[in-house]
Amino acid sequence: MRTPTTIDRLAPRAKVFSLWKIVLLVLLAIGCAYLLIPKETELVQRLVEDGNHNRALELVEATVTAKDVLAAGGEENAPPEDRPDALLSIMLRKENRTFDESSIQQINTLLKLSEDVASARRQIQDRDRAFSKKAKIEFQKSLAVRALQLGKPELAADVYEDLWKLEPPNLERLEEMVTACRYAGEPRRALEVISSYLDEKHLPFTQLPEGMRHLTVGLHREVNDGSGAFELLCAEFDSEHDPEERRKILELLATTAEESDRVRDSLPLLNRYLSETDAGSSGWKALLDSRRVTHPSDAEFLKYGKLLATNLEWSNHINAAFDIYLKLAALGDEEALDRCVTMYPWIDRQDDVTMLLTAIAPVQSRPDYNLLLARLQGEQGNLEQTETLYLHWLKDNPEDASIWRELGEVLDEQQDFEGAVQAYETAMALEPTMSALHRETARLYTCMGNFDAALEAYRSLSTDLHTRKTLEDYSLLAHSMDEGKDYVHAIELKLALAPQQLPEHFQELSDAWAEAGDFEKSLAVLRDGVRAFPDSASMELALADTHKRLGNLDAALNVLIGRGKPQDKRFADRLVSLAHDTGRFQEVLDFLDVDGVNYQEWSGSERVDLAALYEEAGQTSRALEIYQSTPAGEGDAARMLAERAYAMGDPTAALAHQQRYLALLEEPDPEALMFLGDLYMATGDRTKASDNYRRALDELKNRLASGDLPQEEETATSTATLVTGNAPPAISQP
């Protein structure tokens, strides 16, 4: 139940007493109230400050209600709820009322207790002319504080703006207003307030208190204006001289730069800061000097150098970042050492990492870096140092097969073939899956001249571990050692590695079997190739050539005729050659004629061979036609024309053709000379006939003496005629 107020107690009596008695009583109450005001005002203020709002409100009600009810025009104007906002309305209702000091204090107290700050603010604004500037300032302060108490920071910010217009802003008011804006979720408004304050005071950002500066930076970051925060921090850093504060600002600046995409802009500042330290002003190699004493600034360089190096790396300044990591690693930072090891291949800084690892080796916390050092030394050609480092590692890790293998590679490069073989074989003994090293041992045994061991190493390689190079070496070694089976095996493996079968693969394997002395398998491989590639002319030709090489001339000719490809000049050439070798002239000619071979596309020598085939088959007209189609057949054409003219009973014409034939020969032919003698004899010139017979006999003797011509039991008729002096048979006239 609500506690009865003064108005409640007075209301019944107002009905009993007459109006003049009520007026008298009210005046008496007002007089008493004025006597009590100074003490009650102080008491109310203390109660508000102590948080005892209900008691303060009761005291205010006791002194305000009666007189204000009267001033408002009687009991009918009394509000239904005499709480702070109702009391405030009563006090401010009369438009022409002036307010003394006690009334202002009462109003201020009611503002501090108001439950509807927005309404109270409007009422104060409506009576703005009734209050002094000092009173309005106090009212705005109370309204702002009460708005914050009630959880209405937006309203508090608005009130602070009103207050800002009434008195020059100060830091206290700035902090209050910025706090209200932040609680209201209006960081941009807070930044505008700070900017207005600096403009009005003509102050730089750096003149704000430290807390306000940090708060301003935070506000910029809240509104995603990291760039603005970055600029403020840069200015603050340049103006700050306290080392500790500079470190704090620097760290925040680096973080802000990252968030605002201003990393690149922060790097010069970070670099300038670190360059003032001892490590920053020294070369990284100087930091490795064992005589160097730790400097007090080393800790700062370790902390902020890593920050700078990281940012440089992120902004793609890899070499600059690497230089700082080198210094950090020289000072003992293992994470920086890790970055050096990771980054050096990107920027070709092997020499620097090698020197760094050499200076700090052995690296107890990173054993693998000792192996890295060994490999780097090897890359630089320092094979002896590499060998020493590997051997040192193997003393503590004798079961490390991979390092035995790497040691073998180093010894191999130093041409210590025996040591390399031993290292490789140790690696394979420790780790059987390294059997691929048989490739290396086979090569090394070959270099040492131990061919039997090399061949055995090649045999030890499984099929999947062979490469084309090892198979080439394997086949060459087997071939040179007359190891036919190994040679064929190497060729078979090499062909198995081919991505797809080709006709030449069958030919190569066939040659391998032939080299091994197994001609039947050689032919069998080619037959398989012909079946696998029925349209491959090269396979058919290879099969025919193999038959011919083995002396199977008829079989070779059968292969070519059976395939029926005389239009291919390679086939035609072989057909003509085999026709001469087998004497199957007509069969081959029939085959060629059926196919309609166009000899015009043939070379001169090929046409001569073809014409000779027709001549052997007795088709002299066709032969003469082909002879005459090419300058290469001019001599044979003259020879045939001479024989034809002689047969036709025209020795004079025959003599002219025969003379031309002999003139085209590169060296004298005994048979041609004897025929020329016969022609001279037929024309009645026995002297020239005798001379040519003697030339023919001399040439024949010379050839017999040189072995160019076998000794025959019989000689030509013209030779007998030459010796006996008998004339040749008479030539019948046509």
Coordinates of N, CA and C in Angstrom, one line a residue, residues 440-550:
E440 N 72.8 -48.4 -58.7 CA 74.1 -47.7 -58.5 C 75.3 -48.6 -58.4
T441 N 75.1 -49.7 -57.6 CA 76.2 -50.6 -57.4 C 76.6 -51.3 -58.8
A442 N 75.6 -51.6 -59.6 CA 75.9 -52.1 -60.9 C 76.8 -51.2 -61.7
R443 N 76.4 -49.9 -61.7 CA 77.2 -48.9 -62.4 C 78.6 -48.7 -61.8
L444 N 78.7 -48.7 -60.5 CA 80.0 -48.6 -59.9 C 80.9 -49.8 -60.1
Y445 N 80.3 -51.0 -60.1 CA 81.1 -52.2 -60.4 C 81.6 -52.1 -61.8
T446 N 80.8 -51.6 -62.7 CA 81.2 -51.4 -64.1 C 82.4 -50.5 -64.2
C447 N 82.3 -49.3 -63.4 CA 83.4 -48.4 -63.4 C 84.7 -49.0 -62.9
M448 N 84.5 -49.9 -61.9 CA 85.7 -50.5 -61.3 C 86.2 -51.7 -62.2
G449 N 85.5 -52.0 -63.3 CA 85.9 -53.1 -64.1 C 85.5 -54.5 -63.6
N450 N 84.7 -54.6 -62.6 CA 84.2 -55.8 -62.1 C 82.9 -56.2 -62.8
F451 N 83.0 -56.6 -64.0 CA 81.8 -56.8 -64.9 C 80.9 -57.9 -64.4
D452 N 81.5 -59.0 -63.8 CA 80.7 -60.1 -63.3 C 79.8 -59.6 -62.2
A453 N 80.4 -58.8 -61.3 CA 79.6 -58.2 -60.1 C 78.5 -57.3 -60.7
A454 N 78.9 -56.5 -61.7 CA 77.9 -55.5 -62.3 C 76.8 -56.3 -62.9
L455 N 77.1 -57.4 -63.6 CA 76.0 -58.2 -64.3 C 75.1 -58.8 -63.2
E456 N 75.7 -59.2 -62.1 CA 74.9 -59.8 -61.0 C 74.0 -58.8 -60.4
A457 N 74.5 -57.5 -60.3 CA 73.7 -56.5 -59.7 C 72.5 -56.2 -60.6
Y458 N 72.7 -56.2 -61.9 CA 71.6 -55.9 -62.8 C 70.6 -57.0 -62.7
R459 N 71.1 -58.3 -62.5 CA 70.2 -59.4 -62.4 C 69.3 -59.3 -61.1
S460 N 69.9 -58.6 -60.1 CA 69.2 -58.5 -58.8 C 68.1 -57.5 -58.8
L461 N 68.1 -56.6 -59.8 CA 67.1 -55.6 -59.9 C 65.8 -56.3 -60.3
S462 N 64.7 -56.0 -59.6 CA 63.4 -56.5 -60.0 C 62.9 -55.7 -61.2
T463 N 62.0 -56.2 -61.9 CA 61.5 -55.6 -63.1 C 61.0 -54.2 -62.9
D464 N 60.3 -53.9 -61.8 CA 59.8 -52.6 -61.5 C 60.8 -51.5 -61.2
L465 N 62.0 -52.0 -60.8 CA 63.1 -51.1 -60.4 C 64.0 -50.7 -61.6
H466 N 63.8 -51.3 -62.7 CA 64.6 -51.0 -63.9 C 64.1 -49.7 -64.5
T467 N 65.1 -49.0 -65.1 CA 64.7 -47.8 -65.9 C 65.3 -48.0 -67.3
R468 N 64.9 -47.2 -68.2 CA 65.4 -47.3 -69.6 C 66.9 -47.2 -69.6
K469 N 67.5 -46.4 -68.7 CA 68.9 -46.2 -68.6 C 69.6 -47.5 -68.1
T470 N 69.1 -48.1 -67.1 CA 69.7 -49.3 -66.5 C 69.6 -50.4 -67.5
L471 N 68.5 -50.5 -68.2 CA 68.3 -51.6 -69.2 C 69.2 -51.4 -70.4
E472 N 69.4 -50.1 -70.8 CA 70.4 -49.9 -71.9 C 71.8 -50.4 -71.4
D473 N 72.1 -50.0 -70.2 CA 73.5 -50.4 -69.7 C 73.5 -51.9 -69.5
Y474 N 72.4 -52.5 -69.0 CA 72.4 -54.0 -68.8 C 72.5 -54.7 -70.2
S475 N 71.8 -54.2 -71.2 CA 71.9 -54.9 -72.5 C 73.2 -54.8 -73.1
L476 N 73.8 -53.6 -73.0 CA 75.2 -53.4 -73.6 C 76.2 -54.3 -72.9
L477 N 76.1 -54.3 -71.5 CA 77.0 -55.2 -70.8 C 76.9 -56.6 -71.1
A478 N 75.6 -57.1 -71.2 CA 75.4 -58.5 -71.6 C 75.8 -58.8 -73.0
H479 N 75.6 -57.9 -73.9 CA 76.0 -58.1 -75.3 C 77.6 -58.1 -75.4
S480 N 78.2 -57.2 -74.6 CA 79.7 -57.2 -74.7 C 80.3 -58.5 -74.0
M481 N 79.5 -59.1 -73.1 CA 80.0 -60.3 -72.4 C 79.5 -61.5 -73.1
D482 N 78.8 -61.4 -74.2 CA 78.3 -62.5 -74.9 C 77.3 -63.4 -74.0
E483 N 76.6 -62.6 -73.2 CA 75.6 -63.3 -72.3 C 74.3 -63.1 -73.1
G484 N 74.0 -64.1 -74.0 CA 72.8 -63.9 -74.8 C 71.5 -63.9 -74.1
K485 N 71.3 -64.7 -73.1 CA 70.1 -64.7 -72.3 C 69.9 -63.4 -71.6
D486 N 70.9 -62.9 -71.0 CA 70.8 -61.6 -70.3 C 70.5 -60.5 -71.3
Y487 N 71.1 -60.6 -72.5 CA 70.9 -59.6 -73.5 C 69.4 -59.6 -73.9
V488 N 68.9 -60.8 -74.2 CA 67.5 -60.8 -74.6 C 66.6 -60.4 -73.5
H489 N 66.9 -60.8 -72.2 CA 66.1 -60.4 -71.1 C 66.1 -58.9 -70.9
A490 N 67.2 -58.2 -71.1 CA 67.3 -56.8 -71.0 C 66.4 -56.1 -72.0
I491 N 66.5 -56.7 -73.3 CA 65.7 -56.1 -74.3 C 64.2 -56.3 -74.0
E492 N 63.8 -57.5 -73.5 CA 62.4 -57.7 -73.2 C 61.9 -56.8 -72.1
L493 N 62.8 -56.6 -71.1 CA 62.4 -55.6 -70.0 C 62.2 -54.2 -70.6
K494 N 63.1 -53.8 -71.4 CA 63.1 -52.5 -72.0 C 61.8 -52.3 -72.8
L495 N 61.4 -53.3 -73.6 CA 60.2 -53.2 -74.3 C 59.0 -53.2 -73.4
A496 N 59.1 -53.9 -72.3 CA 57.9 -53.9 -71.4 C 57.7 -52.6 -70.7
L497 N 58.8 -51.8 -70.6 CA 58.6 -50.4 -70.0 C 58.0 -49.4 -71.0
A498 N 58.0 -49.8 -72.3 CA 57.5 -48.8 -73.3 C 56.0 -48.6 -73.0
P499 N 55.5 -47.4 -73.2 CA 54.1 -47.1 -72.9 C 53.1 -47.8 -73.8
Q500 N 53.6 -48.2 -75.1 CA 52.8 -48.9 -76.0 C 53.7 -49.7 -76.9
Q501 N 53.2 -50.8 -77.4 CA 54.0 -51.6 -78.4 C 54.0 -51.0 -79.7
L502 N 55.2 -51.0 -80.3 CA 55.4 -50.5 -81.7 C 56.1 -51.5 -82.5
P503 N 56.0 -51.4 -83.8 CA 56.6 -52.4 -84.7 C 58.1 -52.5 -84.5
E504 N 58.8 -51.4 -84.2 CA 60.2 -51.5 -84.0 C 60.6 -52.2 -82.8
H505 N 59.7 -52.3 -81.8 CA 60.0 -53.1 -80.6 C 60.2 -54.6 -81.0
F506 N 59.3 -55.1 -81.8 CA 59.5 -56.5 -82.3 C 60.8 -56.7 -83.1
Q507 N 61.1 -55.7 -83.9 CA 62.3 -55.8 -84.7 C 63.6 -55.8 -83.8
E508 N 63.6 -55.0 -82.7 CA 64.7 -55.0 -81.8 C 64.8 -56.3 -81.0
L509 N 63.7 -56.8 -80.6 CA 63.8 -58.1 -79.9 C 64.2 -59.2 -80.9
S510 N 63.7 -59.2 -82.1 CA 64.2 -60.1 -83.1 C 65.7 -60.1 -83.3
D511 N 66.2 -58.9 -83.4 CA 67.7 -58.7 -83.5 C 68.4 -59.3 -82.3
A512 N 67.8 -59.1 -81.1 CA 68.4 -59.6 -79.9 C 68.5 -61.2 -79.9
W513 N 67.4 -61.8 -80.4 CA 67.4 -63.3 -80.5 C 68.4 -63.7 -81.5
A514 N 68.5 -62.9 -82.6 CA 69.5 -63.3 -83.6 C 70.9 -63.1 -83.1
E515 N 71.2 -62.1 -82.3 CA 72.5 -61.9 -81.7 C 72.8 -63.1 -80.7
A516 N 71.7 -63.6 -80.1 CA 71.9 -64.7 -79.2 C 72.1 -66.0 -79.9
G517 N 71.9 -66.0 -81.2 CA 72.1 -67.2 -82.0 C 70.8 -68.0 -82.2
D518 N 69.7 -67.6 -81.8 CA 68.5 -68.3 -81.9 C 67.6 -67.7 -83.0
F519 N 67.9 -68.1 -84.3 CA 67.2 -67.5 -85.4 C 65.8 -67.9 -85.5
E520 N 65.4 -69.0 -85.0 CA 64.0 -69.4 -85.1 C 63.2 -68.5 -84.2
K521 N 63.7 -68.2 -83.0 CA 62.9 -67.3 -82.1 C 62.9 -65.9 -82.7
S522 N 64.0 -65.5 -83.4 CA 64.1 -64.2 -84.1 C 63.0 -64.1 -85.1
L523 N 62.8 -65.2 -85.9 CA 61.7 -65.2 -86.9 C 60.4 -65.2 -86.3
A524 N 60.3 -66.0 -85.2 CA 59.0 -66.1 -84.5 C 58.5 -64.8 -83.9
V525 N 59.5 -64.0 -83.4 CA 59.1 -62.6 -82.9 C 58.6 -61.8 -84.0
L526 N 59.3 -61.8 -85.2 CA 58.8 -61.0 -86.3 C 57.4 -61.5 -86.8
R527 N 57.2 -62.8 -86.8 CA 55.9 -63.3 -87.2 C 54.8 -62.7 -86.2
D528 N 55.2 -62.7 -84.9 CA 54.2 -62.1 -84.0 C 54.0 -60.7 -84.3
G529 N 55.1 -60.0 -84.6 CA 54.9 -58.6 -84.9 C 54.0 -58.3 -86.1
V530 N 54.1 -59.2 -87.2 CA 53.3 -59.1 -88.4 C 51.8 -59.3 -88.0
R531 N 51.6 -60.3 -87.1 CA 50.2 -60.5 -86.7 C 49.7 -59.3 -85.8
A532 N 50.6 -58.8 -85.0 CA 50.1 -57.7 -84.1 C 49.9 -56.4 -84.9
F533 N 50.7 -56.2 -86.0 CA 50.6 -55.0 -86.8 C 50.5 -55.5 -88.3
P534 N 49.3 -56.0 -88.7 CA 49.1 -56.5 -90.0 C 49.3 -55.4 -91.1
D535 N 49.1 -54.2 -90.7 CA 49.2 -53.1 -91.7 C 50.6 -52.5 -91.7
S536 N 51.5 -53.0 -90.9 CA 52.8 -52.4 -90.8 C 53.7 -52.9 -91.9
A537 N 54.1 -52.1 -92.9 CA 55.0 -52.4 -93.9 C 56.4 -52.7 -93.4
S538 N 56.8 -52.0 -92.3 CA 58.1 -52.2 -91.8 C 58.3 -53.6 -91.2
M539 N 57.2 -54.1 -90.6 CA 57.3 -55.5 -90.0 C 57.4 -56.5 -91.1
E540 N 56.7 -56.4 -92.2 CA 56.8 -57.3 -93.3 C 58.2 -57.3 -94.0
L541 N 58.7 -56.0 -94.1 CA 60.0 -55.9 -94.7 C 61.1 -56.5 -93.8
A542 N 60.9 -56.3 -92.5 CA 61.9 -56.9 -91.6 C 61.8 -58.4 -91.6
L543 N 60.6 -59.0 -91.7 CA 60.5 -60.4 -91.8 C 61.2 -60.9 -93.1
A544 N 60.9 -60.2 -94.2 CA 61.5 -60.6 -95.5 C 63.1 -60.5 -95.4
D545 N 63.5 -59.4 -94.9 CA 65.0 -59.2 -94.8 C 65.7 -60.2 -93.9
T546 N 65.0 -60.6 -92.8 CA 65.5 -61.7 -92.0 C 65.6 -63.0 -92.7
H547 N 64.6 -63.3 -93.4 CA 64.6 -64.6 -94.3 C 65.8 -64.5 -95.2
K548 N 66.0 -63.3 -95.9 CA 67.0 -63.2 -96.9 C 68.4 -63.3 -96.2
R549 N 68.5 -62.7 -95.0 CA 69.8 -62.7 -94.3 C 70.2 -64.2 -93.9
L550 N 69.1 -65.0 -93.6 CA 69.3 -66.4 -93.3 C 69.4 -67.3 -94.5

